[in-house]
Structures are given as structure tokens and as C-alpha cells.
Amino acid sequence: MVLPPRRLLLAGEAIVDLVMRVPALPIPGGDLLADSSAVAVGGGFNVMAAAARQGMPVRYAGGHGTGPWGDLVRAALAAEGIKPLRQPDPEADTGFDVAFVQPDAERTFVTSVGAETHPGGWDRIAVEPGDAVYVSGYGLVPPPAGGVDGGLAAGLAAGLDGGLGEWAAALPGGVLVFADPGPLVADIPAATLDALLARCDWWSCNQREAALMTGSEDPVAAARQLLRRTRAVLVRMGALGCVVATADDLVTVPAPSVDVVDTTGAGDAHAGVFLAGLWDGLDPASAARRANAAAALAVTRDGPATAPSRRELDNFG
């Protein structure tokens, strides 16, 4: 395992979140007034902001477009001191999603993809020994026909793009690969999933995603099964904390108890602060404990990129 990393490169998607707090999800054919709404940059930006707020150097390796959404993404990156490694895509704007947040803090997303899903360009990203690369599962799923354009979707589905999964699986030793499959884990092609699992140093997922991959609802049992396919595993359990499984140890790390307001971005805060903990030289269990605290703080706040600053996290009792 490569420890500690010197900087974080995010191989994922920074997009725009249209966050709407609603009393309930609308029924089919119905209409509903939101209690409140806001526009914020989210997606992979949440991971980057979480790590950057801990002091870790961060760069954005994903795509971004030309248009109002792309402008918002670049402004948010600049505010966190994060530089993009690509030029804006001249043919498309960045994508966006609508996030419905219910009174119990559960959230539901509907996403429209954009320039961040355009294939190619990964082999032009300069990755250096000591880097940590965060790989987002969203970038491993072929878009639906008509999502960006039918020809692009067909090319991705046929594996013709020399895409993110192939690039990440071929990253050299000395680079820490951290992968999070996200909620679309069941839609990632099996060959891509297997190759990435075999290469990555940390596989991070929530309890639902772990169950989809293993058939086990028990997060500890699921972590053990995943450990047969990869080097180390994080299974997030929400308010219960997370399971940390390595070749040497398997521990359950509890999370602080808080009053939940909005769970959007909690997993992203966890990932970013965990990686920043490794950058700080913490052992995995200690990094996970700090990540649990960051996620707990994040869910007490409205919106997606709500990870705490280093000072806030240090002072969190």
C-alpha cells in the first residue's frame, strides 16, 4: 500500500446540484412545491473540497464544459484552491442533477450528464509517484442512449473510448488508487469492475453497494468478501460508522451521534477526509475515525459540499 499520498487527483465528475427540499417525492403525474431550493456545485467536487479543506493539495482531472454550469464548477474549484488539469470542452456544458431532499434527510437524484462524461483524454493526465487518484464509479458506467449523444453512448458501451476504467487499472505502482463505485455499481461492466478491484488500493462503498456486490447485507461479511478481490476496503454504514478491512486487520469504527439535516455529500466528505488523513500520515483506522466525524458534521448542514474545515474537525468533540 502506498502511504502517505502527496496530493489528490480526482478522476470523476464535478457537476451542478439543483437542491430542492420537498415534503415528499412527487407522485407520478403530480405537482409539488418545494419548501426551498438552492444551486450548488457537487458530485466529485464534494470529495475534492473535503480533502482541500484539510490542507491536502488537490487537482481536478475530470472534464468540464463551456456554459453557465461549467463556469459555476470552475468558480467553485477556484474558491477551494483546486486547479483543473483539462481545458473546457468547447462542445458541451457541464452536467447537472436535481436533488430532492425529504424531511427525514433522505435524498433522491435525477442527473443530466454533460461534458464531464465525454470519453478520452485520461492518458494525457500526468500522474506521478506518490499521487492518490480517486476514481468515481459514475465514470465507469456507459451513458444511456441519448444521454450525451447516441454515438457516444454506443462507443462507450462497446469499450472503444480507452476510458477511465482501463486507464485507472493500468496506473503504475507508487500511485494510490481509491475507487468508489457509487449507487450505479450494478451498471458497471463486469470486466471493468474486476480490473479496477484488482488494481485499487482502497475500495470504498456504502452498505447498499457492498450488498449489491456480494449478496450480503452484513457489512462486515461483505467487507471480508470484497477483500478477496482487492487490497483494502471501506464499507460506510451511515450513522453506525464504517468497516475498515485490510490484509492485516478488520475493525468497525463508530461514528459520532448528530442530528441529521441533509445526507447529501456525506459519503464524499468521508472519502475526501479519509484520503486527507492518509496524507497526514494517519493509520487507516484513525483516518476512518476522522472521516466518520467529518461525515457526521456534514449531515448537520444543508447542501452537498458541507465538509468541515480542518479547524472545525479538530474542534469537533
GROMACS .gro file of C-alpha atoms in nm:
model
  317
    1MET     CA    1   0.000   0.000   0.000
    2VAL     CA    2   0.126   0.349  -0.089
    3LEU     CA    3   0.132   0.580   0.215
    4PRO     CA    4   0.115   0.869   0.257
    5PRO     CA    5   0.000   1.025  -0.071
    6ARG     CA    6   0.140   1.367  -0.163
    7ARG     CA    7  -0.167   1.506  -0.346
    8LEU     CA    8  -0.513   1.401  -0.465
    9LEU     CA    9  -0.619   1.382  -0.830
   10LEU     CA   10  -0.993   1.335  -0.877
   11ALA     CA   11  -1.081   1.119  -1.178
   12GLY     CA   12  -1.452   1.184  -1.153
   13GLU     CA   13  -1.722   1.437  -1.231
   14ALA     CA   14  -1.778   1.779  -1.079
   15ILE     CA   15  -2.136   1.876  -1.168
   16VAL     CA   16  -2.402   2.122  -1.053
   17ASP     CA   17  -2.666   2.024  -0.796
   18LEU     CA   18  -3.011   2.182  -0.803
   19VAL     CA   19  -3.111   2.100  -0.445
   20MET     CA   20  -3.482   2.109  -0.361
   21ARG     CA   21  -3.617   2.038  -0.014
   22VAL     CA   22  -3.959   1.873  -0.055
   23PRO     CA   23  -4.223   1.742   0.188
   24ALA     CA   24  -4.230   1.414  -0.008
   25LEU     CA   25  -4.138   1.284  -0.351
   26PRO     CA   26  -4.396   1.382  -0.615
   27ILE     CA   27  -4.641   1.116  -0.728
   28PRO     CA   28  -4.642   1.021  -1.100
   29GLY     CA   29  -4.820   1.293  -1.294
   30GLY     CA   30  -4.841   1.515  -0.988
   31ASP     CA   31  -4.703   1.856  -0.899
   32LEU     CA   32  -4.529   1.973  -0.585
   33LEU     CA   33  -4.400   2.298  -0.437
   34ALA     CA   34  -4.051   2.280  -0.286
   35ASP     CA   35  -4.000   2.414   0.065
   36SER     CA   36  -3.671   2.566  -0.051
   37SER     CA   37  -3.418   2.537  -0.333
   38ALA     CA   38  -3.054   2.617  -0.400
   39VAL     CA   39  -2.790   2.578  -0.669
   40ALA     CA   40  -2.451   2.435  -0.568
   41VAL     CA   41  -2.156   2.254  -0.723
   42GLY     CA   42  -2.148   1.889  -0.620
   43GLY     CA   43  -2.061   1.542  -0.744
   44GLY     CA   44  -1.687   1.484  -0.730
   45PHE     CA   45  -1.639   1.843  -0.617
   46ASN     CA   46  -1.757   1.735  -0.271
   47VAL     CA   47  -1.465   1.489  -0.240
   48MET     CA   48  -1.213   1.748  -0.357
   49ALA     CA   49  -1.345   2.020  -0.127
   50ALA     CA   50  -1.341   1.784   0.171
   51ALA     CA   51  -0.975   1.695   0.114
   52ALA     CA   52  -0.868   2.051   0.028
   53ARG     CA   53  -1.027   2.189   0.347
   54GLN     CA   54  -0.796   1.957   0.542
   55GLY     CA   55  -0.496   2.110   0.366
   56MET     CA   56  -0.433   1.833   0.112
   57PRO     CA   57  -0.322   1.952  -0.235
   58VAL     CA   58  -0.597   1.862  -0.486
   59ARG     CA   59  -0.630   1.872  -0.866
   60TYR     CA   60  -0.938   1.805  -1.082
   61ALA     CA   61  -0.862   1.557  -1.361
   62GLY     CA   62  -1.220   1.527  -1.493
   63GLY     CA   63  -1.398   1.706  -1.773
   64HIS     CA   64  -1.580   2.039  -1.759
   65GLY     CA   65  -1.777   2.225  -2.020
   66THR     CA   66  -1.838   2.567  -2.167
   67GLY     CA   67  -2.154   2.736  -2.048
   68PRO     CA   68  -2.315   2.851  -1.722
   69TRP     CA   69  -2.277   2.518  -1.540
   70GLY     CA   70  -1.911   2.486  -1.637
   71ASP     CA   71  -1.849   2.841  -1.519
   72LEU     CA   72  -2.003   2.757  -1.182
   73VAL     CA   73  -1.782   2.449  -1.145
   74ARG     CA   74  -1.463   2.639  -1.225
   75ALA     CA   75  -1.554   2.918  -0.983
   76ALA     CA   76  -1.616   2.666  -0.704
   77LEU     CA   77  -1.286   2.490  -0.775
   78ALA     CA   78  -1.100   2.821  -0.766
   79ALA     CA   79  -1.260   2.912  -0.433
   80GLU     CA   80  -1.115   2.592  -0.281
   81GLY     CA   81  -0.771   2.641  -0.441
   82ILE     CA   82  -0.822   2.346  -0.679
   83LYS     CA   83  -0.689   2.364  -1.036
   84PRO     CA   84  -0.844   2.169  -1.327
   85LEU     CA   85  -0.600   1.965  -1.535
   86ARG     CA   86  -0.807   1.986  -1.856
   87GLN     CA   87  -0.924   2.269  -2.077
   88PRO     CA   88  -1.301   2.331  -2.101
   89ASP     CA   89  -1.482   2.115  -2.357
   90PRO     CA   90  -1.590   2.352  -2.637
   91GLU     CA   91  -1.876   2.126  -2.749
   92ALA     CA   92  -2.085   2.084  -2.434
   93ASP     CA   93  -2.166   2.233  -2.096
   94THR     CA   94  -2.110   2.055  -1.765
   95GLY     CA   95  -2.396   1.830  -1.649
   96PHE     CA   96  -2.632   1.885  -1.359
   97ASP     CA   97  -2.870   1.698  -1.132
   98VAL     CA   98  -3.186   1.769  -0.936
   99ALA     CA   99  -3.154   1.650  -0.576
  100PHE     CA  100  -3.480   1.606  -0.383
  101VAL     CA  101  -3.423   1.617  -0.006
  102GLN     CA  102  -3.708   1.481   0.209
  103PRO     CA  103  -3.787   1.574   0.573
  104ASP     CA  104  -3.602   1.264   0.703
  105ALA     CA  105  -3.287   1.393   0.518
  106GLU     CA  106  -3.302   1.117   0.258
  107ARG     CA  107  -3.215   1.240  -0.091
  108THR     CA  108  -3.306   1.128  -0.443
  109PHE     CA  109  -3.115   1.234  -0.756
  110VAL     CA  110  -3.205   1.274  -1.124
  111THR     CA  111  -2.899   1.355  -1.338
  112SER     CA  112  -2.846   1.504  -1.683
  113VAL     CA  113  -2.490   1.429  -1.799
  114GLY     CA  114  -2.266   1.666  -1.994
  115ALA     CA  115  -1.902   1.735  -2.080
  116GLU     CA  116  -1.778   1.551  -1.771
  117THR     CA  117  -1.882   1.221  -1.935
  118HIS     CA  118  -1.705   1.276  -2.266
  119PRO     CA  119  -1.456   0.995  -2.328
  120GLY     CA  120  -1.083   1.007  -2.387
  121GLY     CA  121  -0.809   1.230  -2.252
  122TRP     CA  122  -0.720   1.020  -1.949
  123ASP     CA  123  -0.383   0.917  -2.092
  124ARG     CA  124  -0.291   1.287  -2.109
  125ILE     CA  125  -0.333   1.331  -1.733
  126ALA     CA  126   0.012   1.337  -1.574
  127VAL     CA  127   0.006   1.109  -1.269
  128GLU     CA  128   0.322   1.098  -1.060
  129PRO     CA  129   0.454   0.855  -0.798
  130GLY     CA  130   0.303   0.941  -0.462
  131ASP     CA  131  -0.024   1.071  -0.606
  132ALA     CA  132  -0.360   0.945  -0.483
  133VAL     CA  133  -0.618   0.903  -0.759
  134TYR     CA  134  -0.988   0.896  -0.667
  135VAL     CA  135  -1.187   0.701  -0.928
  136SER     CA  136  -1.561   0.765  -0.945
  137GLY     CA  137  -1.793   0.482  -1.044
  138TYR     CA  138  -2.012   0.725  -1.238
  139GLY     CA  139  -1.734   0.748  -1.495
  140LEU     CA  140  -1.731   0.370  -1.536
  141VAL     CA  141  -2.095   0.341  -1.647
  142PRO     CA  142  -2.182   0.386  -2.016
  143PRO     CA  143  -2.433   0.671  -2.051
  144PRO     CA  144  -2.781   0.580  -2.180
  145ALA     CA  145  -2.850   0.633  -2.549
  146GLY     CA  146  -2.943   0.997  -2.592
  147GLY     CA  147  -2.775   1.099  -2.263
  148VAL     CA  148  -2.493   1.289  -2.434
  149ASP     CA  149  -2.545   1.154  -2.785
  150GLY     CA  150  -2.630   0.812  -2.921
  151GLY     CA  151  -2.298   0.759  -3.097
  152LEU     CA  152  -2.102   0.842  -2.782
  153ALA     CA  153  -2.314   0.604  -2.574
  154ALA     CA  154  -2.263   0.325  -2.827
  155GLY     CA  155  -1.889   0.382  -2.828
  156LEU     CA  156  -1.870   0.373  -2.450
  157ALA     CA  157  -2.083   0.061  -2.431
  158ALA     CA  158  -1.853  -0.111  -2.680
  159GLY     CA  159  -1.549  -0.016  -2.475
  160LEU     CA  160  -1.397   0.186  -2.760
  161ASP     CA  161  -1.307   0.501  -2.570
  162GLY     CA  162  -0.991   0.390  -2.389
  163GLY     CA  163  -1.186   0.508  -2.086
  164LEU     CA  164  -1.149   0.574  -1.718
  165GLY     CA  165  -1.160   0.211  -1.604
  166GLU     CA  166  -0.886   0.098  -1.840
  167TRP     CA  167  -0.669   0.398  -1.751
  168ALA     CA  168  -0.714   0.354  -1.375
  169ALA     CA  169  -0.648  -0.020  -1.385
  170ALA     CA  170  -0.317   0.046  -1.564
  171LEU     CA  171  -0.187   0.310  -1.321
  172PRO     CA  172   0.163   0.218  -1.205
  173GLY     CA  173   0.269   0.110  -0.861
  174GLY     CA  174   0.353   0.401  -0.636
  175VAL     CA  175   0.016   0.560  -0.716
  176LEU     CA  176  -0.258   0.507  -0.455
  177VAL     CA  177  -0.584   0.421  -0.632
  178PHE     CA  178  -0.901   0.486  -0.430
  179ALA     CA  179  -1.225   0.381  -0.602
  180ASP     CA  180  -1.587   0.445  -0.507
  181PRO     CA  181  -1.841   0.268  -0.732
  182GLY     CA  182  -2.135   0.484  -0.624
  183PRO     CA  183  -2.503   0.388  -0.646
  184LEU     CA  184  -2.474   0.267  -1.009
  185VAL     CA  185  -2.234  -0.013  -0.914
  186ALA     CA  186  -2.464  -0.276  -1.069
  187ASP     CA  187  -2.436  -0.099  -1.405
  188ILE     CA  188  -2.055  -0.104  -1.424
  189PRO     CA  189  -1.940  -0.366  -1.679
  190ALA     CA  190  -1.808  -0.675  -1.501
  191ALA     CA  191  -1.470  -0.670  -1.677
  192THR     CA  192  -1.417  -0.305  -1.580
  193LEU     CA  193  -1.517  -0.373  -1.221
  194ASP     CA  194  -1.288  -0.676  -1.188
  195ALA     CA  195  -0.986  -0.496  -1.334
  196LEU     CA  196  -1.031  -0.194  -1.111
  197LEU     CA  197  -1.082  -0.404  -0.798
  198ALA     CA  198  -0.763  -0.594  -0.875
  199ARG     CA  199  -0.564  -0.270  -0.908
  200CYS     CA  200  -0.707  -0.036  -0.646
  201ASP     CA  201  -0.553   0.015  -0.303
  202TRP     CA  202  -0.883   0.119  -0.138
  203TRP     CA  203  -1.235   0.020  -0.239
  204SER     CA  204  -1.489   0.248  -0.070
  205CYS     CA  205  -1.865   0.192  -0.081
  206ASN     CA  206  -2.173   0.216   0.134
  207GLN     CA  207  -2.361  -0.077   0.285
  208ARG     CA  208  -2.614  -0.097   0.000
  209GLU     CA  209  -2.342  -0.101  -0.266
  210ALA     CA  210  -2.145  -0.364  -0.074
  211ALA     CA  211  -2.459  -0.581  -0.058
  212LEU     CA  212  -2.515  -0.544  -0.434
  213MET     CA  213  -2.160  -0.661  -0.497
  214THR     CA  214  -2.155  -0.951  -0.251
  215GLY     CA  215  -2.514  -1.051  -0.176
  216SER     CA  216  -2.450  -0.996   0.195
  217GLU     CA  217  -2.647  -0.741   0.399
  218ASP     CA  218  -2.390  -0.774   0.681
  219PRO     CA  219  -2.128  -0.502   0.619
  220VAL     CA  220  -1.853  -0.696   0.798
  221ALA     CA  221  -1.918  -1.010   0.594
  222ALA     CA  222  -1.941  -0.800   0.278
  223ALA     CA  223  -1.608  -0.633   0.356
  224ARG     CA  224  -1.446  -0.974   0.402
  225GLN     CA  225  -1.578  -1.088   0.065
  226LEU     CA  226  -1.460  -0.773  -0.110
  227LEU     CA  227  -1.118  -0.811   0.049
  228ARG     CA  228  -1.072  -1.129  -0.156
  229ARG     CA  229  -1.086  -0.914  -0.471
  230THR     CA  230  -0.893  -0.601  -0.367
  231ARG     CA  231  -0.628  -0.476  -0.125
  232ALA     CA  232  -0.830  -0.281   0.133
  233VAL     CA  233  -1.196  -0.194   0.185
  234LEU     CA  234  -1.412   0.074   0.345
  235VAL     CA  235  -1.782   0.000   0.394
  236ARG     CA  236  -1.977   0.302   0.518
  237MET     CA  237  -2.275   0.234   0.746
  238GLY     CA  238  -2.415   0.584   0.787
  239ALA     CA  239  -2.483   0.672   1.149
  240LEU     CA  240  -2.317   0.345   1.260
  241GLY     CA  241  -1.976   0.441   1.121
  242CYS     CA  242  -1.775   0.223   0.884
  243VAL     CA  243  -1.590  -0.105   0.847
  244VAL     CA  244  -1.217  -0.084   0.766
  245ALA     CA  245  -1.074  -0.406   0.623
  246THR     CA  246  -0.710  -0.462   0.527
  247ALA     CA  247  -0.492  -0.770   0.490
  248ASP     CA  248  -0.377  -0.718   0.849
  249ASP     CA  249  -0.695  -0.616   1.030
  250LEU     CA  250  -1.072  -0.568   1.015
  251VAL     CA  251  -1.232  -0.317   1.251
  252THR     CA  252  -1.563  -0.137   1.288
  253VAL     CA  253  -1.510   0.234   1.355
  254PRO     CA  254  -1.813   0.406   1.516
  255ALA     CA  255  -1.944   0.748   1.413
  256PRO     CA  256  -2.045   1.040   1.639
  257SER     CA  257  -2.417   1.083   1.702
  258VAL     CA  258  -2.564   1.400   1.547
  259ASP     CA  259  -2.898   1.547   1.443
  260VAL     CA  260  -2.924   1.484   1.069
  261VAL     CA  261  -3.039   1.766   0.840
  262ASP     CA  262  -2.924   1.658   0.492
  263THR     CA  263  -2.727   1.347   0.393
  264THR     CA  264  -2.623   1.485   0.052
  265GLY     CA  265  -2.247   1.455   0.008
  266ALA     CA  266  -2.182   1.264   0.332
  267GLY     CA  267  -2.005   0.978   0.155
  268ASP     CA  268  -1.798   1.227  -0.043
  269ALA     CA  269  -1.693   1.409   0.274
  270HIS     CA  270  -1.596   1.072   0.420
  271ALA     CA  271  -1.378   0.982   0.121
  272GLY     CA  272  -1.205   1.320   0.098
  273VAL     CA  273  -1.124   1.338   0.468
  274PHE     CA  274  -1.014   0.973   0.479
  275LEU     CA  275  -0.763   1.041   0.199
  276ALA     CA  276  -0.651   1.359   0.373
  277GLY     CA  277  -0.598   1.152   0.686
  278LEU     CA  278  -0.368   0.917   0.496
  279TRP     CA  279  -0.190   1.224   0.356
  280ASP     CA  280  -0.144   1.337   0.718
  281GLY     CA  281   0.021   1.003   0.795
  282LEU     CA  282  -0.264   0.853   0.996
  283ASP     CA  283  -0.318   0.478   1.005
  284PRO     CA  284  -0.636   0.359   0.824
  285ALA     CA  285  -0.850   0.321   1.139
  286SER     CA  286  -0.755   0.670   1.261
  287ALA     CA  287  -0.819   0.817   0.916
  288ALA     CA  288  -1.160   0.645   0.915
  289ARG     CA  289  -1.242   0.783   1.259
  290ARG     CA  290  -1.168   1.134   1.133
  291ALA     CA  291  -1.368   1.066   0.815
  292ASN     CA  292  -1.667   0.949   1.022
  293ALA     CA  293  -1.655   1.272   1.220
  294ALA     CA  294  -1.638   1.479   0.900
  295ALA     CA  295  -1.938   1.298   0.752
  296ALA     CA  296  -2.129   1.347   1.078
  297LEU     CA  297  -2.062   1.719   1.069
  298ALA     CA  298  -2.155   1.736   0.701
  299VAL     CA  299  -2.503   1.588   0.756
  300THR     CA  300  -2.587   1.857   1.012
  301ARG     CA  301  -2.575   2.116   0.730
  302ASP     CA  302  -2.784   2.185   0.420
  303GLY     CA  303  -2.637   2.121   0.077
  304PRO     CA  304  -2.378   1.897  -0.089
  305ALA     CA  305  -2.027   2.040  -0.026
  306THR     CA  306  -2.062   2.077   0.351
  307ALA     CA  307  -1.744   1.902   0.469
  308PRO     CA  308  -1.583   2.083   0.763
  309SER     CA  309  -1.259   2.278   0.765
  310ARG     CA  310  -0.957   2.132   0.940
  311ARG     CA  311  -1.012   2.360   1.240
  312GLU     CA  312  -1.381   2.266   1.266
  313LEU     CA  313  -1.294   1.898   1.255
  314ASP     CA  314  -1.012   1.934   1.509
  315ASN     CA  315  -1.253   2.111   1.748
  316PHE     CA  316  -1.541   1.865   1.696
  317GLY     CA  317  -1.585   1.693   2.028
   0.00000   0.00000   0.00000
